Coordinates of C-alpha atoms and ligand atoms in Angstrom, one line a residue:
M1 CA 62.3 -1.0 -1.0
T2 CA 62.2 -2.8 -4.3
D3 CA 59.4 -4.1 -6.6
N4 CA 58.8 -7.3 -5.3
E5 CA 58.9 -6.5 -1.7
P6 CA 55.3 -5.6 -0.1
R7 CA 54.2 -2.4 0.3
D8 CA 53.2 -2.7 4.4
F9 CA 53.0 -5.4 7.1
I10 CA 49.6 -7.0 6.1
R11 CA 50.6 -7.2 2.8
K12 CA 54.0 -8.8 4.1
I13 CA 51.5 -11.8 6.5
I14 CA 49.0 -12.4 3.0
Y15 CA 52.0 -12.9 0.6
D16 CA 53.8 -15.1 3.5
D17 CA 50.6 -17.4 3.2
L18 CA 50.6 -17.5 0.4
E19 CA 53.8 -18.5 0.0
S20 CA 53.9 -21.2 2.8
G21 CA 50.8 -22.3 1.4
K22 CA 48.6 -21.7 4.3
H23 CA 46.5 -20.4 1.5
T24 CA 45.9 -21.4 -2.3
G25 CA 43.8 -18.0 -2.6
I26 CA 42.8 -14.8 -0.7
V27 CA 39.6 -14.0 0.3
T28 CA 38.8 -10.4 1.8
R29 CA 36.2 -8.4 2.6
F30 CA 35.2 -4.5 3.4
P31 CA 32.1 -4.6 6.2
P32 CA 30.5 -1.1 6.5
E33 CA 28.0 -0.8 8.4
P34 CA 24.9 1.4 6.5
N35 CA 24.3 3.7 9.0
G36 CA 25.8 6.8 7.0
Y37 CA 27.5 7.7 4.2
L38 CA 31.2 6.1 3.2
H39 CA 34.2 8.9 4.1
I40 CA 37.8 9.2 3.3
G41 CA 38.8 6.8 6.5
H42 CA 36.8 4.2 4.6
V43 CA 39.0 4.5 1.4
M44 CA 41.8 3.2 3.0
A45 CA 40.1 0.1 4.0
I46 CA 38.2 -0.2 0.4
C47 CA 41.9 0.1 -1.3
L48 CA 43.7 -2.1 1.1
D49 CA 40.7 -5.4 1.0
F50 CA 39.7 -4.7 -2.5
G51 CA 43.7 -4.0 -3.5
V52 CA 45.3 -7.0 -1.5
A53 CA 42.4 -9.8 -3.1
A54 CA 43.6 -8.0 -7.0
E55 CA 46.9 -8.3 -6.4
T56 CA 46.8 -11.6 -5.9
G57 CA 44.2 -13.3 -7.9
G58 CA 41.8 -13.9 -4.9
K59 CA 38.1 -12.1 -3.8
T60 CA 36.3 -9.9 -2.1
F61 CA 32.9 -9.7 -0.8
L62 CA 31.0 -6.3 -0.1
R63 CA 29.1 -7.2 2.8
L64 CA 27.0 -4.8 4.6
D65 CA 27.2 -5.2 8.1
D66 CA 23.4 -4.5 9.2
T67 CA 23.2 -5.9 12.8
N68 CA 22.0 -2.7 14.3
P69 CA 18.3 -2.2 12.3
G70 CA 17.3 1.4 13.1
K71 CA 20.3 3.6 12.2
E72 CA 20.2 1.8 9.1
S73 CA 18.8 1.6 5.5
P74 CA 18.2 1.2 2.1
E75 CA 19.6 4.9 1.4
F76 CA 23.1 4.3 2.8
V77 CA 23.4 0.9 1.4
Q78 CA 22.8 2.3 -2.3
A79 CA 25.3 4.6 -1.7
I80 CA 27.7 2.6 -0.3
K81 CA 27.7 0.6 -3.2
D82 CA 27.8 3.1 -5.4
D83 CA 31.1 4.7 -3.7
V84 CA 32.6 1.4 -3.8
H85 CA 32.3 1.3 -7.8
W86 CA 33.2 4.7 -8.4
L87 CA 37.1 4.3 -6.6
G88 CA 37.2 1.9 -8.9
F89 CA 36.5 -1.9 -7.4
D90 CA 33.9 -4.5 -7.7
W91 CA 32.3 -7.3 -6.0
G92 CA 31.2 -9.2 -8.7
D93 CA 28.4 -11.5 -7.4
R94 CA 30.1 -11.1 -3.9
L95 CA 27.4 -8.5 -2.3
T96 CA 26.2 -9.8 0.9
H97 CA 24.8 -8.7 4.3
A98 CA 25.4 -9.7 7.9
S99 CA 21.8 -10.4 8.1
D100 CA 22.0 -12.9 5.0
Y101 CA 23.3 -15.4 7.9
F102 CA 20.7 -14.7 10.4
D103 CA 19.3 -17.9 10.3
H104 CA 22.9 -19.8 10.7
L105 CA 23.7 -16.9 13.2
H106 CA 20.7 -17.7 15.6
E107 CA 21.6 -21.7 15.6
S108 CA 24.6 -20.8 16.7
A109 CA 23.6 -19.1 19.4
I110 CA 21.7 -21.9 19.9
R111 CA 24.9 -24.1 19.9
L112 CA 26.8 -22.4 22.4
I113 CA 23.6 -22.3 24.8
E114 CA 23.5 -26.3 24.4
M115 CA 27.2 -26.0 24.9
G116 CA 26.4 -24.7 28.6
A117 CA 28.7 -21.8 26.8
A118 CA 25.8 -19.1 26.7
Y119 CA 23.0 -18.0 28.7
V120 CA 20.0 -15.7 29.4
D121 CA 20.5 -12.5 31.5
S122 CA 17.7 -11.3 33.1
L123 CA 19.3 -8.6 34.5
S124 CA 18.6 -4.7 33.1
A125 CA 21.2 -3.0 31.3
E126 CA 22.0 -1.0 33.9
A127 CA 22.5 -3.8 36.1
I128 CA 24.8 -5.7 33.7
R129 CA 26.6 -2.6 33.5
E130 CA 27.1 -1.8 37.3
H131 CA 28.1 -6.3 37.4
R132 CA 31.1 -5.4 34.5
G133 CA 33.3 -3.8 37.0
T134 CA 36.1 -1.7 35.3
L135 CA 39.8 -1.9 34.3
T136 CA 40.8 -2.0 37.6
K137 CA 38.4 -3.9 39.4
P138 CA 37.2 -7.4 38.3
G139 CA 32.9 -8.0 37.4
T140 CA 30.4 -10.2 39.2
N141 CA 29.1 -12.8 37.9
S142 CA 24.9 -12.1 37.1
P143 CA 22.6 -14.2 39.5
F144 CA 21.6 -16.0 36.0
R145 CA 24.8 -17.4 35.1
D146 CA 23.9 -20.5 36.6
R147 CA 20.9 -21.1 34.6
S148 CA 19.9 -24.8 33.3
V149 CA 20.3 -25.4 29.4
E150 CA 16.7 -26.0 29.4
E151 CA 15.7 -22.3 31.2
N152 CA 18.1 -21.0 28.8
L153 CA 16.6 -22.7 25.6
D154 CA 13.2 -22.0 26.3
L155 CA 13.7 -18.4 27.5
F156 CA 15.9 -18.1 24.3
S157 CA 13.0 -19.5 22.2
R158 CA 10.7 -17.1 23.7
M159 CA 13.3 -13.9 23.2
Y160 CA 13.2 -15.3 19.4
A161 CA 9.1 -15.5 19.3
G162 CA 8.2 -12.1 20.4
E163 CA 7.2 -12.7 24.1
F164 CA 9.4 -10.0 25.8
A165 CA 9.7 -6.7 25.7
D166 CA 13.3 -4.8 24.5
G167 CA 15.7 -5.1 27.2
E168 CA 14.1 -8.0 28.7
H169 CA 16.8 -10.4 28.7
V170 CA 19.9 -10.7 26.7
L171 CA 21.8 -13.5 26.0
R172 CA 25.3 -13.6 27.4
A173 CA 28.4 -15.4 26.0
K174 CA 29.8 -17.0 29.2
I175 CA 33.5 -16.7 29.4
D176 CA 34.6 -14.9 32.2
M177 CA 33.8 -11.7 34.8
A178 CA 37.3 -11.5 36.0
S179 CA 38.8 -11.4 32.5
P180 CA 41.6 -8.2 32.5
N181 CA 39.7 -7.9 28.8
M182 CA 36.4 -6.5 29.3
N183 CA 35.2 -7.9 26.1
L184 CA 35.4 -11.0 27.4
R185 CA 33.1 -10.6 30.7
D186 CA 30.0 -12.4 29.4
P187 CA 29.5 -10.1 26.0
A188 CA 26.0 -9.4 25.1
I189 CA 25.4 -12.1 21.9
Y190 CA 21.8 -11.7 20.7
R191 CA 19.2 -8.3 22.3
I192 CA 15.7 -8.1 21.8
R193 CA 14.9 -5.0 19.6
H194 CA 11.4 -5.0 18.1
I195 CA 12.2 -2.9 14.7
P196 CA 11.9 -4.0 11.4
H197 CA 15.0 -4.2 9.6
Q198 CA 16.5 -3.1 6.3
N199 CA 17.4 -6.1 5.1
A200 CA 15.3 -8.8 6.7
G201 CA 12.3 -6.9 7.5
D202 CA 10.4 -8.1 10.4
K203 CA 10.8 -12.0 10.6
W204 CA 13.0 -10.9 13.7
C205 CA 12.7 -9.5 17.0
I206 CA 16.1 -10.5 18.2
Y207 CA 19.4 -9.5 16.7
P208 CA 23.2 -10.3 16.8
M209 CA 26.1 -8.4 18.2
Y210 CA 28.4 -7.1 15.8
D211 CA 31.1 -9.3 17.5
F212 CA 29.3 -12.9 17.4
A213 CA 28.2 -11.9 13.8
H214 CA 31.4 -10.3 12.4
G215 CA 34.1 -13.4 13.0
L216 CA 31.4 -16.1 11.8
S217 CA 29.7 -13.9 8.6
D218 CA 33.6 -14.1 7.6
A219 CA 33.9 -17.9 8.2
Y220 CA 30.7 -18.3 6.3
E221 CA 31.9 -16.4 3.3
G222 CA 36.0 -18.2 3.6
I223 CA 37.6 -15.1 5.0
T224 CA 41.0 -15.6 4.7
H225 CA 42.2 -12.3 6.7
S226 CA 40.0 -9.9 8.2
L227 CA 41.3 -6.6 7.9
C228 CA 40.4 -4.1 10.2
T229 CA 41.4 -0.9 12.6
L230 CA 43.1 -0.9 15.7
E231 CA 40.0 -1.0 17.8
F232 CA 39.2 -4.0 17.3
E233 CA 42.5 -5.4 18.7
D234 CA 41.0 -6.0 22.3
H235 CA 37.9 -7.9 20.2
R236 CA 40.6 -10.3 19.1
P237 CA 40.1 -12.9 21.8
L238 CA 36.3 -12.8 21.4
Y239 CA 36.7 -13.4 17.7
D240 CA 38.8 -16.5 18.5
W241 CA 36.8 -17.2 21.1
F242 CA 33.7 -17.6 19.0
L243 CA 35.4 -19.4 16.7
D244 CA 37.4 -21.6 18.8
Q245 CA 33.8 -23.1 20.5
L246 CA 31.9 -23.2 17.3
K247 CA 34.6 -24.8 15.0
P248 CA 33.4 -23.7 11.5
E249 CA 34.8 -25.3 8.6
H250 CA 37.0 -22.6 7.8
R251 CA 38.8 -20.0 10.0
P252 CA 39.7 -16.6 9.3
R253 CA 42.2 -14.0 10.9
Q254 CA 41.2 -11.1 12.2
I255 CA 44.4 -8.6 11.8
E256 CA 44.4 -4.5 12.6
F257 CA 45.8 -1.3 10.9
S258 CA 45.9 1.9 12.0
R259 CA 43.0 4.2 11.4
L260 CA 43.0 7.0 8.8
N261 CA 42.4 10.6 10.1
L262 CA 42.8 13.5 8.3
A263 CA 43.9 17.0 9.5
Y264 CA 40.8 19.5 9.5
T265 CA 38.0 17.1 9.1
I266 CA 36.0 14.6 11.0
T267 CA 36.2 10.9 9.9
S268 CA 32.7 9.4 12.1
K269 CA 29.6 8.5 10.4
R270 CA 28.4 10.0 13.6
K271 CA 29.6 12.9 13.6
L272 CA 29.1 13.5 10.2
K273 CA 25.3 12.9 10.3
M274 CA 25.1 15.5 13.0
L275 CA 26.8 17.8 9.7
V276 CA 24.1 16.5 7.8
D277 CA 21.0 16.5 10.3
E278 CA 21.7 20.2 11.6
G279 CA 22.0 21.4 8.2
I280 CA 25.9 22.7 8.5
V281 CA 26.4 21.0 5.5
S282 CA 23.8 20.7 2.6
D283 CA 23.8 17.1 2.1
W284 CA 26.2 14.0 2.8
D285 CA 27.6 14.8 -0.8
D286 CA 28.1 18.5 0.5
P287 CA 31.8 19.2 -1.6
R288 CA 33.0 20.1 2.0
M289 CA 32.3 16.6 3.5
P290 CA 35.2 13.8 3.4
T291 CA 32.5 11.6 2.4
I292 CA 33.6 9.8 -1.1
S293 CA 29.9 11.1 -2.5
G294 CA 31.0 14.6 -1.4
M295 CA 34.5 14.7 -2.6
R296 CA 33.7 13.0 -6.1
R297 CA 30.7 15.7 -6.1
R298 CA 33.7 18.3 -6.1
G299 CA 35.1 16.7 -8.3
Y300 CA 38.3 14.4 -6.7
P301 CA 39.2 11.9 -9.2
P302 CA 39.1 8.1 -8.1
E303 CA 42.4 8.0 -8.9
A304 CA 43.8 10.7 -6.4
L305 CA 42.0 9.1 -4.0
R306 CA 43.9 6.0 -4.5
E307 CA 47.1 7.5 -4.5
F308 CA 46.7 9.4 -1.7
V309 CA 45.7 6.2 0.7
K310 CA 48.8 4.3 -1.2
R311 CA 50.7 7.5 -0.2
A312 CA 49.7 7.2 3.7
G313 CA 50.0 3.6 3.9
V314 CA 49.5 0.7 6.2
T315 CA 50.8 0.8 9.5
K316 CA 49.8 0.1 13.1
K317 CA 50.8 3.6 14.1
D318 CA 47.9 6.0 14.8
K319 CA 48.6 9.2 12.5
L320 CA 47.0 12.4 11.5
I321 CA 48.0 12.9 7.7
E322 CA 48.0 16.8 6.9
M323 CA 45.1 17.7 4.1
G324 CA 47.5 19.0 1.6
A325 CA 49.0 15.6 1.2
L326 CA 45.4 14.9 -0.2
E327 CA 44.9 17.7 -2.3
N328 CA 48.4 17.1 -3.6
C329 CA 47.3 13.7 -4.9
V330 CA 44.3 15.8 -6.7
R331 CA 46.1 18.6 -7.7
E332 CA 48.9 16.3 -9.7
T333 CA 46.2 14.2 -11.2
L334 CA 44.4 17.0 -12.5
G335 CA 47.3 19.1 -13.6
D336 CA 47.5 16.2 -16.2
S337 CA 44.4 15.8 -17.3
A338 CA 42.4 18.8 -17.0
P339 CA 42.2 21.5 -20.0
R340 CA 42.8 24.7 -18.7
R341 CA 40.1 27.5 -19.4
M342 CA 40.2 31.5 -19.1
A343 CA 37.4 32.3 -15.8
V344 CA 37.2 35.3 -13.9
L345 CA 36.0 35.1 -10.0
R346 CA 35.7 38.5 -9.0
P347 CA 35.0 40.5 -12.3
L348 CA 36.4 44.2 -13.1
K349 CA 35.5 45.7 -16.7
V350 CA 38.1 46.5 -18.8
V351 CA 37.5 48.9 -21.9
L352 CA 40.1 49.4 -24.5
T353 CA 39.5 52.9 -25.9
N354 CA 41.3 52.4 -29.2
Y355 CA 39.9 48.6 -30.1
P356 CA 37.1 49.1 -33.2
E357 CA 34.1 48.6 -31.3
D358 CA 32.2 45.9 -33.2
Q359 CA 35.4 43.9 -33.8
V360 CA 35.7 40.4 -32.8
E361 CA 38.8 38.4 -33.0
S362 CA 39.2 35.0 -32.9
M363 CA 42.5 34.3 -30.4
E364 CA 44.1 30.4 -30.4
A365 CA 45.0 29.3 -26.9
M366 CA 46.4 26.1 -26.3
N367 CA 44.2 24.1 -24.1
H368 CA 47.3 22.3 -22.1
P369 CA 50.8 24.0 -22.0
G370 CA 52.7 20.9 -21.2
N371 CA 50.6 18.8 -23.8
P372 CA 50.2 20.2 -27.4
D373 CA 47.7 16.4 -27.4
F374 CA 45.5 18.4 -26.2
G375 CA 45.2 21.4 -28.6
T376 CA 44.0 24.2 -28.9
R377 CA 40.5 26.4 -29.0
A378 CA 39.3 29.9 -30.1
L379 CA 38.6 32.7 -27.4
P380 CA 37.1 35.6 -28.5
F381 CA 38.6 38.7 -27.5
S382 CA 36.7 42.3 -28.0
R383 CA 36.5 45.8 -26.6
E384 CA 34.9 45.0 -23.4
L385 CA 36.8 42.7 -21.3
W386 CA 36.3 41.0 -17.7
I387 CA 39.3 41.1 -15.6
D388 CA 39.8 39.7 -11.8
Q389 CA 39.7 42.5 -9.1
D390 CA 42.7 40.9 -7.9
D391 CA 45.1 41.7 -11.0
F392 CA 44.1 45.2 -10.6
M393 CA 45.6 47.8 -8.1
E394 CA 45.5 50.9 -8.1
E395 CA 48.0 52.0 -5.4
A396 CA 50.4 49.2 -5.9
P397 CA 53.9 48.2 -4.7
R398 CA 56.7 48.7 -7.2
K399 CA 56.7 44.5 -7.7
F400 CA 53.3 44.2 -8.3
F401 CA 53.4 43.2 -12.0
R402 CA 49.8 43.3 -12.8
L403 CA 47.6 46.0 -13.9
K404 CA 48.1 49.6 -12.0
P405 CA 47.4 53.2 -13.5
G406 CA 49.8 53.7 -16.3
G407 CA 51.2 50.1 -15.9
E408 CA 50.8 47.5 -19.0
V409 CA 50.1 43.7 -18.3
R410 CA 50.1 41.0 -21.4
L411 CA 46.4 39.2 -21.8
R412 CA 47.0 35.5 -22.3
F413 CA 46.9 34.6 -25.7
G414 CA 45.8 38.7 -26.6
Y415 CA 47.8 41.9 -26.4
I416 CA 49.8 44.2 -24.5
I417 CA 47.4 46.7 -22.7
R418 CA 47.8 50.2 -20.6
C419 CA 45.8 51.3 -17.7
D420 CA 45.1 55.1 -18.7
E421 CA 42.3 55.6 -16.4
V422 CA 40.3 54.4 -13.1
I423 CA 36.9 54.9 -13.5
K424 CA 34.9 54.6 -9.9
N425 CA 31.5 54.9 -8.7
D426 CA 29.8 57.2 -6.2
A427 CA 31.2 55.0 -3.4
G428 CA 34.7 55.4 -4.4
E429 CA 35.5 52.0 -5.3
V430 CA 37.0 51.3 -8.9
F431 CA 34.3 50.1 -11.4
E432 CA 35.8 50.1 -14.9
L433 CA 39.4 51.0 -16.0
R434 CA 39.9 52.4 -19.7
C435 CA 42.8 51.2 -21.1
S436 CA 44.7 50.8 -24.6
Y437 CA 45.8 47.8 -26.4
D438 CA 48.9 47.6 -28.7
P439 CA 48.3 46.0 -32.1
D440 CA 51.6 45.0 -32.5
T441 CA 51.3 42.7 -29.5
R442 CA 49.2 40.2 -30.7
S443 CA 50.1 36.8 -28.9
G444 CA 51.8 34.2 -31.1
T445 CA 52.0 37.2 -34.4
G446 CA 56.1 37.9 -33.3
K447 CA 55.4 40.8 -34.5
S448 CA 56.4 42.5 -31.6
D449 CA 59.0 41.9 -29.0
R450 CA 58.1 43.7 -26.6
K451 CA 58.0 42.2 -23.0
V452 CA 55.8 43.1 -20.0
K453 CA 56.3 41.3 -16.5
G454 CA 52.8 40.1 -15.6
T455 CA 50.2 38.3 -17.5
I456 CA 46.5 38.5 -16.7
H457 CA 43.7 36.2 -17.8
W458 CA 40.4 38.0 -19.1
V459 CA 37.2 36.9 -20.7
S460 CA 35.7 39.1 -23.5
C461 CA 32.3 40.7 -22.0
Q462 CA 29.5 39.9 -25.2
H463 CA 30.7 36.3 -24.9
A464 CA 30.8 35.2 -21.5
I465 CA 28.9 32.8 -19.7
D466 CA 27.2 34.0 -15.8
A467 CA 27.9 31.0 -13.5
S468 CA 27.6 30.8 -9.8
V469 CA 31.0 29.4 -8.9
R470 CA 31.9 27.8 -5.2
L471 CA 34.9 28.3 -3.4
Y472 CA 35.1 25.8 -0.9
D473 CA 37.4 25.8 2.2
R474 CA 38.4 23.4 5.2
L475 CA 35.1 22.9 7.1
F476 CA 37.5 23.1 10.4
N477 CA 40.0 25.3 11.8
D478 CA 41.5 23.0 14.1
A479 CA 43.8 20.5 12.8
N480 CA 42.5 17.9 14.8
P481 CA 38.4 18.3 15.2
N482 CA 38.0 15.1 16.1
M483 CA 39.7 15.9 19.6
A484 CA 37.2 18.8 20.2
D485 CA 34.8 18.6 23.7
D486 CA 32.4 19.8 20.9
F487 CA 33.1 20.3 17.6
H488 CA 31.0 22.9 16.6
S489 CA 32.9 25.7 18.5
V490 CA 36.3 24.8 15.5
L491 CA 33.9 24.9 12.6
N492 CA 34.8 27.2 9.8
A493 CA 32.6 29.9 9.7
S494 CA 33.4 30.4 6.1
S495 CA 34.1 27.5 4.1
L496 CA 31.7 28.2 1.5
E497 CA 32.0 31.6 0.0
V498 CA 30.1 31.7 -3.6
V499 CA 31.0 34.1 -6.5
A500 CA 29.4 35.6 -9.9
A501 CA 31.8 34.4 -12.6
K502 CA 32.1 35.6 -16.1
L503 CA 33.5 32.7 -17.8
E504 CA 34.7 31.2 -21.4
P505 CA 32.5 30.3 -23.7
S506 CA 33.7 27.5 -24.3
L507 CA 32.7 26.4 -21.0
A508 CA 29.0 26.4 -21.7
A509 CA 30.1 22.3 -23.3
G510 CA 30.6 21.2 -19.6
D511 CA 34.0 19.7 -19.3
D512 CA 35.0 17.3 -16.9
A513 CA 37.4 18.9 -14.1
V514 CA 39.1 21.9 -16.0
Q515 CA 41.7 24.4 -14.7
F516 CA 40.8 27.8 -14.5
E517 CA 44.2 29.7 -15.3
R518 CA 45.8 31.2 -12.4
L519 CA 43.1 30.2 -10.0
G520 CA 42.6 26.1 -9.7
Y521 CA 40.6 23.6 -11.0
F522 CA 36.8 23.3 -11.6
S523 CA 34.4 21.4 -11.8
V524 CA 30.5 21.1 -12.9
D525 CA 28.2 20.7 -10.2
A526 CA 26.2 17.9 -11.8
Q527 CA 23.4 18.7 -9.1
D528 CA 22.8 22.1 -8.9
S529 CA 23.7 23.5 -12.4
T530 CA 21.5 24.4 -15.3
P531 CA 21.9 25.6 -19.0
D532 CA 20.8 28.8 -17.3
A533 CA 22.8 29.2 -14.6
P534 CA 25.9 26.8 -14.7
V535 CA 26.6 26.6 -10.9
F536 CA 31.4 25.2 -10.2
N537 CA 32.5 24.3 -7.9
R538 CA 36.7 24.8 -6.6
I539 CA 37.9 21.3 -6.5
V540 CA 41.4 22.4 -5.3
T541 CA 43.4 25.6 -5.6
L542 CA 46.8 25.8 -7.7
R543 CA 49.0 25.9 -4.3
D544 CA 48.8 24.7 -0.9
S545 CA 48.0 28.4 1.1
W546 CA 47.4 26.4 3.9
A547 CA 50.8 24.4 4.0
K548 CA 52.9 26.7 6.3
L549 CA 50.1 27.2 8.6
E550 CA 48.9 23.2 8.6
K551 CA 52.7 22.2 9.4
Q552 CA 52.9 24.3 12.4
A553 CA 49.3 23.4 13.8
L554 CA 50.8 19.6 13.2
Q555 CA 53.6 19.7 15.2
K556 CA 52.0 21.5 18.4
Ligands
ATP601 P1 32.9 5.4 11.9 O1 33.5 5.4 12.7 O2 32.9 6.3 10.8 O3 31.3 5.2 11.7 P2 33.2 2.8 11.2 O4 34.4 1.9 11.5 O5 32.1 2.3 12.5 O6 33.7 4.5 11.3 P3 32.3 0.6 9.7 O7 31.2 0.8 8.7 O8 31.9 -0.3 10.9 O9 32.4 2.3 10.1 O10 33.8 0.6 8.8 C1 33.6 -0.3 8.1 C2 35.1 -0.6 7.3 O11 35.8 0.7 7.1 C3 36.1 -1.1 8.7 O12 36.5 -2.5 8.9 C4 36.6 -0.3 9.5 O13 37.7 -1.0 10.3 C5 37.1 0.4 8.1 N1 37.2 2.2 8.4 C6 36.3 2.9 9.5 N2 36.9 3.8 9.2 C7 38.7 4.0 8.9 C8 39.1 5.1 9.1 N3 38.7 6.2 9.5 N4 40.7 4.8 8.6 C9 40.6 2.9 8.1 N5 39.4 2.4 7.9 C10 38.4 2.6 8.4
MG602 MG1 31.8 0.8 12.9

């Protein structure tokens, strides 16, 4: 692919439309329903809708598709706005709601009635379902299908006036009850709902259906390319039917692409809401959630998410993308940008028996081994240190190059130490190591060229900051929890572990994202952290420990 070639089939269509002069400017929209928080799937749609417009000097509307009161709320509206901004996109003065067009939509419905293209049906919801037929059986006409225009106008105006209860009547398009496309079997256009609306207040008790509202909202806004996911492909004939009937000044075109599915994750707002409502996660922004707010809180950089969906690509083929692909983008971004720090997650005390009791040395530590521009910092070194329990083994195999009884290891930016004695508690667990240091081996002095195989990280006990560190794992054990009959059966019971960690003192400053050397990338949890009790989230490990498992699972 050269730089001039469009990246995907949608960009190809759009660039062709510009070249042929069909359109002089591109207008797109991102139309979430404010009935939940946005997730990784929406990131794909956002990057596509805002991305193609930005690339071609066009415009994008952020349209809140609020045709379903009861499930929608201003909380969700605010979250959507925050998330889109954080991802790096701006709608300028083009923030709209489907509900902004309720008056127009109402007029359009009346026009359809006047044209004989819509009628008020008084069958019960159940009877309507029965009349609808099946994929293999045509539907049958409602006995109310041939009501006169006058009667329909009268009934519809009384529906609007609030004379009827929910479900008593419904306004339907008059298309074809025998159509092989079920969406064309006289779909509902307006239904009665005596319920206030998050944006329109209590002005309405009838509300337009999504399919009716969507295409017309696109037309009102001058949308040139209405990009949506494949499940709307079968709705396109209906989208076009409304435009054919009502002939708005501007005619938008719907184009579908495949949904982005991420392995070990669910991407359905309805199911994500269940996780929140049932307390399986702490909230929509729990760092284990695949929501934008969850990923933000966890510490994922927005550029990593943008890069991820760019690599995933826009296609027509359904796909399940490995979680590792997303995590790699996060690692790559943070690898360049995150300063290195030292932290001990599961502390084991080391006492340097030959180190002067009151002495504290200041070690110079590089902030980024690959980039000297990050500079250095001072690390206090003293007689008592914390190391990670994983870095010591009492009965170690020959190839274990960390610390073992009688063995030596280098403390990063410090000295070579030898383990002389292992102290255990009453339960027989190792609880302290007595070691001696070699004063000639201080890093960077070049005094001794003695080398040892292993280097481990450490934190000085008297200078350490106590912090709670949250180690996250996948929420699900199954590669495709979307497919599970009941996602509860594939929940990963150990998706969160909290450890009482010891951090080097410079971490009190609360940097954005940092790498804890040898452990992974971490960032402060801005919500739960206090100066006295800092809380860190693990953003991602340094290596992909799931890669092999995941490949196998996806090949099945
Ligand atoms: P959910 O099933 O999670 O409720 P939705 O499709 O109902 O998702 P909307 O708020 O209607 O959510 O979606 C807004 C836009 O985002 C739509 O254009 C939709 O096609 C797109 N979108 C939603 N989920 C995905 C996904 N997994 N991949 C790509 N685009 C998506
Ligand atoms: Mg939807």
